[in-house]
Amino acid sequence: MTSVLDLAPVVPVVVVDDAADAVPLARALVAGGLPAIEVTLRTPVALEAIRAIATEVPDAVVGAGTVISARSVTDSVTAGARFLVSPGWTETLLDAMRASGVPFLPGVSTTSEVVALLERGVTEMKFFPAEAAGGTAYLKALSGPLPQARFCPTGGISPASAGTYLALDNVGCVGGSWMLPPDAIAAKDWDRVQKLAREAASLR
């Protein structure tokens, strides 16, 4: 599989409250040009949503986000997740993600965490929470001493700031949820989601 960082300029970070929304939401995102979809494990229906998207939206590359335990790694892959994203990492979690057989983006927010992952042969990471942890200035500073590390910054990124992140050499894509406004989801306005996804896909 192509690196998660190279599938699209933006990875939608999705919180699914109603499992019935998963498939139409995913279809709208894919139609808008955003095939990589991170479904966060923050709601009781998240695994059901991943399973539905994996089964019914073949053009989607669905992944699991907020993966924070070995159990959630196993559950996510069993449900059909094709990549894993964590907000941070431990040795136990890293071992579980590595053993899963699917690509993964462990979360980092400090230089020491990046170095520790590079030491273990991991070069692709999530930078979280991006804006709170130093934003583009921090990532630009990391590119000098640690050019081999590539990132998907997530957390507080907007359409206005996404382009600045994507212009950095060490950023493959960004994560965000601005193409999924709560009022559009509540109204099941999938055309609006598709339009916002298309705008996000054109950022690079």
mmCIF file of C-alpha atoms in Angstrom:
data_model
loop_
_atom_site.group_PDB
_atom_site.id
_atom_site.type_symbol
_atom_site.label_atom_id
_atom_site.label_comp_id
_atom_site.label_asym_id
_atom_site.label_seq_id
_atom_site.Cartn_x
_atom_site.Cartn_y
_atom_site.Cartn_z
ATOM 1 C CA MET A 1 0.000 0.000 0.000
ATOM 2 C CA THR A 2 1.094 3.559 -0.738
ATOM 3 C CA SER A 3 2.201 5.401 2.386
ATOM 4 C CA VAL A 4 -0.714 6.901 4.291
ATOM 5 C CA LEU A 5 1.130 10.210 4.044
ATOM 6 C CA ASP A 6 0.939 10.122 0.244
ATOM 7 C CA LEU A 7 -2.701 9.122 -0.353
ATOM 8 C CA ALA A 8 -4.100 12.675 -0.202
ATOM 9 C CA PRO A 9 -3.044 16.058 1.164
ATOM 10 C CA VAL A 10 -5.667 15.847 3.915
ATOM 11 C CA VAL A 11 -6.793 12.890 6.045
ATOM 12 C CA PRO A 12 -10.285 13.558 7.411
ATOM 13 C CA VAL A 13 -10.452 12.843 11.142
ATOM 14 C CA VAL A 14 -13.944 11.448 11.638
ATOM 15 C CA VAL A 15 -15.967 11.018 14.823
ATOM 16 C CA VAL A 16 -18.972 8.837 14.025
ATOM 17 C CA ASP A 17 -21.883 9.081 16.466
ATOM 18 C CA ASP A 18 -24.441 7.295 14.283
ATOM 19 C CA ALA A 19 -23.247 4.161 12.479
ATOM 20 C CA ALA A 20 -25.785 4.819 9.708
ATOM 21 C CA ASP A 21 -23.773 7.919 8.732
ATOM 22 C CA ALA A 22 -20.515 6.032 8.153
ATOM 23 C CA VAL A 23 -21.041 4.820 4.591
ATOM 24 C CA PRO A 24 -22.618 7.958 3.044
ATOM 25 C CA LEU A 25 -20.049 10.114 4.826
ATOM 26 C CA ALA A 26 -17.181 7.986 3.499
ATOM 27 C CA ARG A 27 -18.626 7.999 -0.020
ATOM 28 C CA ALA A 28 -18.832 11.802 0.068
ATOM 29 C CA LEU A 29 -15.216 12.117 1.219
ATOM 30 C CA VAL A 30 -13.947 9.687 -1.433
ATOM 31 C CA ALA A 31 -15.972 11.433 -4.160
ATOM 32 C CA GLY A 32 -14.383 14.699 -3.054
ATOM 33 C CA GLY A 33 -10.890 13.258 -3.474
ATOM 34 C CA LEU A 34 -10.041 12.248 0.112
ATOM 35 C CA PRO A 35 -9.756 8.426 0.127
ATOM 36 C CA ALA A 36 -7.830 8.034 3.405
ATOM 37 C CA ILE A 37 -10.340 8.290 6.257
ATOM 38 C CA GLU A 38 -9.374 8.121 9.928
ATOM 39 C CA VAL A 39 -12.303 6.982 12.079
ATOM 40 C CA THR A 40 -11.474 7.792 15.692
ATOM 41 C CA LEU A 41 -12.189 5.218 18.368
ATOM 42 C CA ARG A 42 -13.973 7.824 20.491
ATOM 43 C CA THR A 43 -17.531 6.546 20.172
ATOM 44 C CA PRO A 44 -19.223 3.198 20.848
ATOM 45 C CA VAL A 45 -20.010 2.740 17.140
ATOM 46 C CA ALA A 46 -16.514 3.462 15.798
ATOM 47 C CA LEU A 47 -15.586 -0.157 15.067
ATOM 48 C CA GLU A 48 -18.979 -0.743 13.453
ATOM 49 C CA ALA A 49 -18.366 2.331 11.289
ATOM 50 C CA ILE A 50 -14.918 1.077 10.236
ATOM 51 C CA ARG A 51 -16.400 -2.314 9.355
ATOM 52 C CA ALA A 52 -19.164 -0.741 7.274
ATOM 53 C CA ILE A 53 -16.806 1.543 5.354
ATOM 54 C CA ALA A 54 -14.320 -1.282 4.729
ATOM 55 C CA THR A 55 -17.129 -3.478 3.393
ATOM 56 C CA GLU A 56 -19.243 -1.007 1.438
ATOM 57 C CA VAL A 57 -16.877 1.731 0.213
ATOM 58 C CA PRO A 58 -14.124 -0.120 -1.681
ATOM 59 C CA ASP A 59 -12.378 3.081 -2.839
ATOM 60 C CA ALA A 60 -11.929 4.275 0.737
ATOM 61 C CA VAL A 61 -8.762 3.523 2.693
ATOM 62 C CA VAL A 62 -10.261 3.438 6.155
ATOM 63 C CA GLY A 63 -8.082 3.631 9.236
ATOM 64 C CA ALA A 64 -8.562 3.782 12.988
ATOM 65 C CA GLY A 65 -7.567 6.803 15.049
ATOM 66 C CA THR A 66 -7.184 7.333 18.792
ATOM 67 C CA VAL A 67 -5.575 3.888 18.995
ATOM 68 C CA ILE A 68 -4.138 3.734 22.515
ATOM 69 C CA SER A 69 -3.957 0.040 23.447
ATOM 70 C CA ALA A 70 -2.951 -3.320 22.029
ATOM 71 C CA ARG A 71 -6.592 -4.360 22.260
ATOM 72 C CA SER A 72 -7.706 -1.423 20.136
ATOM 73 C CA VAL A 73 -5.053 -2.355 17.546
ATOM 74 C CA THR A 74 -6.465 -5.887 17.272
ATOM 75 C CA ASP A 75 -10.088 -4.749 17.259
ATOM 76 C CA SER A 76 -9.427 -2.119 14.588
ATOM 77 C CA VAL A 77 -7.614 -4.443 12.196
ATOM 78 C CA THR A 78 -10.266 -7.127 12.698
ATOM 79 C CA ALA A 79 -12.919 -4.540 11.784
ATOM 80 C CA GLY A 80 -11.086 -3.764 8.548
ATOM 81 C CA ALA A 81 -8.826 -0.811 9.379
ATOM 82 C CA ARG A 82 -6.040 -0.476 6.816
ATOM 83 C CA PHE A 83 -3.931 1.899 8.894
ATOM 84 C CA LEU A 84 -3.646 2.942 12.547
ATOM 85 C CA VAL A 85 -3.098 6.351 14.118
ATOM 86 C CA SER A 86 -2.307 7.036 17.766
ATOM 87 C CA PRO A 87 -2.161 10.353 19.656
ATOM 88 C CA GLY A 88 1.026 9.157 21.390
ATOM 89 C CA TRP A 89 2.949 5.940 21.863
ATOM 90 C CA THR A 90 4.454 3.550 24.386
ATOM 91 C CA GLU A 91 6.702 0.558 23.823
ATOM 92 C CA THR A 92 3.732 -1.801 24.258
ATOM 93 C CA LEU A 93 1.541 0.110 21.824
ATOM 94 C CA LEU A 94 4.348 0.427 19.275
ATOM 95 C CA ASP A 95 4.988 -3.328 19.414
ATOM 96 C CA ALA A 96 1.284 -4.032 18.874
ATOM 97 C CA MET A 97 1.021 -1.623 15.941
ATOM 98 C CA ARG A 98 4.149 -3.041 14.344
ATOM 99 C CA ALA A 99 2.821 -6.594 14.731
ATOM 100 C CA SER A 100 -0.548 -5.660 13.199
ATOM 101 C CA GLY A 101 0.753 -5.853 9.654
ATOM 102 C CA VAL A 102 -0.834 -2.525 8.617
ATOM 103 C CA PRO A 103 0.804 0.910 8.310
ATOM 104 C CA PHE A 104 0.712 3.047 11.445
ATOM 105 C CA LEU A 105 1.388 6.617 12.504
ATOM 106 C CA PRO A 106 2.439 6.866 16.160
ATOM 107 C CA GLY A 107 1.830 10.273 17.694
ATOM 108 C CA VAL A 108 4.689 12.550 18.771
ATOM 109 C CA SER A 109 4.968 16.079 20.094
ATOM 110 C CA THR A 110 8.617 16.292 21.202
ATOM 111 C CA THR A 111 12.013 15.907 19.570
ATOM 112 C CA SER A 112 12.938 13.082 21.957
ATOM 113 C CA GLU A 113 9.868 11.077 20.898
ATOM 114 C CA VAL A 114 10.808 11.515 17.239
ATOM 115 C CA VAL A 115 14.388 10.375 17.908
ATOM 116 C CA ALA A 116 13.131 7.375 19.882
ATOM 117 C CA LEU A 117 10.931 6.287 16.960
ATOM 118 C CA LEU A 118 13.714 6.812 14.413
ATOM 119 C CA GLU A 119 15.893 4.615 16.616
ATOM 120 C CA ARG A 120 13.251 1.893 16.177
ATOM 121 C CA GLY A 121 13.098 2.296 12.406
ATOM 122 C CA VAL A 122 9.861 4.299 12.314
ATOM 123 C CA THR A 123 10.074 7.331 10.006
ATOM 124 C CA GLU A 124 6.388 8.273 9.545
ATOM 125 C CA MET A 125 4.542 9.837 12.470
ATOM 126 C CA LYS A 126 1.560 11.899 13.526
ATOM 127 C CA PHE A 127 2.473 15.283 15.015
ATOM 128 C CA PHE A 128 -0.139 15.997 17.679
ATOM 129 C CA PRO A 129 -1.543 18.314 18.912
ATOM 130 C CA ALA A 130 -0.006 20.249 16.030
ATOM 131 C CA GLU A 131 -0.977 23.832 16.769
ATOM 132 C CA ALA A 132 -0.606 23.522 20.540
ATOM 133 C CA ALA A 133 2.749 21.728 20.209
ATOM 134 C CA GLY A 134 4.441 24.411 18.131
ATOM 135 C CA GLY A 135 2.863 24.244 14.694
ATOM 136 C CA THR A 136 4.767 24.860 11.486
ATOM 137 C CA ALA A 137 7.665 26.610 13.225
ATOM 138 C CA TYR A 138 8.341 23.501 15.325
ATOM 139 C CA LEU A 139 8.149 21.124 12.374
ATOM 140 C CA LYS A 140 10.394 23.351 10.284
ATOM 141 C CA ALA A 141 12.947 23.357 13.106
ATOM 142 C CA LEU A 142 12.846 19.532 13.238
ATOM 143 C CA SER A 143 13.593 19.173 9.529
ATOM 144 C CA GLY A 144 17.209 20.292 9.959
ATOM 145 C CA PRO A 145 18.508 17.712 12.447
ATOM 146 C CA LEU A 146 15.896 15.027 11.637
ATOM 147 C CA PRO A 147 15.219 15.176 7.879
ATOM 148 C CA GLN A 148 14.335 11.478 7.701
ATOM 149 C CA ALA A 149 11.178 11.953 9.797
ATOM 150 C CA ARG A 150 7.896 12.664 7.945
ATOM 151 C CA PHE A 151 4.722 13.844 9.609
ATOM 152 C CA CYS A 152 0.956 14.086 9.451
ATOM 153 C CA PRO A 153 0.254 17.085 11.698
ATOM 154 C CA THR A 154 -3.197 16.978 13.306
ATOM 155 C CA GLY A 155 -4.887 19.148 15.901
ATOM 156 C CA GLY A 156 -6.187 22.663 15.411
ATOM 157 C CA ILE A 157 -5.431 22.791 11.674
ATOM 158 C CA SER A 158 -7.855 24.775 9.520
ATOM 159 C CA PRO A 159 -8.244 25.360 5.778
ATOM 160 C CA ALA A 160 -6.378 28.638 6.298
ATOM 161 C CA SER A 161 -3.347 27.004 7.931
ATOM 162 C CA ALA A 162 -3.261 23.648 6.120
ATOM 163 C CA GLY A 163 -1.389 25.000 3.099
ATOM 164 C CA THR A 164 1.421 26.340 5.289
ATOM 165 C CA TYR A 165 1.899 22.885 6.791
ATOM 166 C CA LEU A 166 1.737 21.149 3.416
ATOM 167 C CA ALA A 167 4.471 23.442 2.076
ATOM 168 C CA LEU A 168 6.978 21.935 4.548
ATOM 169 C CA ASP A 169 9.341 19.277 3.190
ATOM 170 C CA ASN A 170 8.749 16.957 6.158
ATOM 171 C CA VAL A 171 4.943 17.047 6.001
ATOM 172 C CA GLY A 172 3.237 14.412 3.856
ATOM 173 C CA CYS A 173 -0.355 15.321 4.708
ATOM 174 C CA VAL A 174 -2.389 16.959 7.443
ATOM 175 C CA GLY A 175 -5.275 15.638 9.509
ATOM 176 C CA GLY A 176 -8.388 17.696 10.070
ATOM 177 C CA SER A 177 -12.126 17.677 10.501
ATOM 178 C CA TRP A 178 -13.161 21.007 8.976
ATOM 179 C CA MET A 179 -14.715 19.226 5.968
ATOM 180 C CA LEU A 180 -17.124 17.532 8.384
ATOM 181 C CA PRO A 181 -19.071 20.386 10.002
ATOM 182 C CA PRO A 182 -21.426 19.077 12.710
ATOM 183 C CA ASP A 183 -24.426 20.846 11.203
ATOM 184 C CA ALA A 184 -23.802 19.187 7.814
ATOM 185 C CA ILE A 185 -23.511 15.763 9.461
ATOM 186 C CA ALA A 186 -26.682 16.345 11.490
ATOM 187 C CA ALA A 187 -28.553 17.365 8.331
ATOM 188 C CA LYS A 188 -26.971 14.475 6.383
ATOM 189 C CA ASP A 189 -25.880 17.052 3.816
ATOM 190 C CA TRP A 190 -23.393 14.793 2.047
ATOM 191 C CA ASP A 191 -23.175 17.106 -0.974
ATOM 192 C CA ARG A 192 -21.737 19.800 1.276
ATOM 193 C CA VAL A 193 -19.250 17.322 2.771
ATOM 194 C CA GLN A 194 -18.190 16.313 -0.744
ATOM 195 C CA LYS A 195 -17.720 19.977 -1.740
ATOM 196 C CA LEU A 196 -15.596 20.711 1.336
ATOM 197 C CA ALA A 197 -13.601 17.519 0.723
ATOM 198 C CA ARG A 198 -12.922 18.592 -2.859
ATOM 199 C CA GLU A 199 -11.638 21.970 -1.627
ATOM 200 C CA ALA A 200 -9.381 20.191 0.899
ATOM 201 C CA ALA A 201 -8.093 17.791 -1.756
ATOM 202 C CA SER A 202 -7.024 20.742 -3.905
ATOM 203 C CA LEU A 203 -4.828 22.250 -1.184
ATOM 204 C CA ARG A 204 -1.752 20.654 -2.727
#
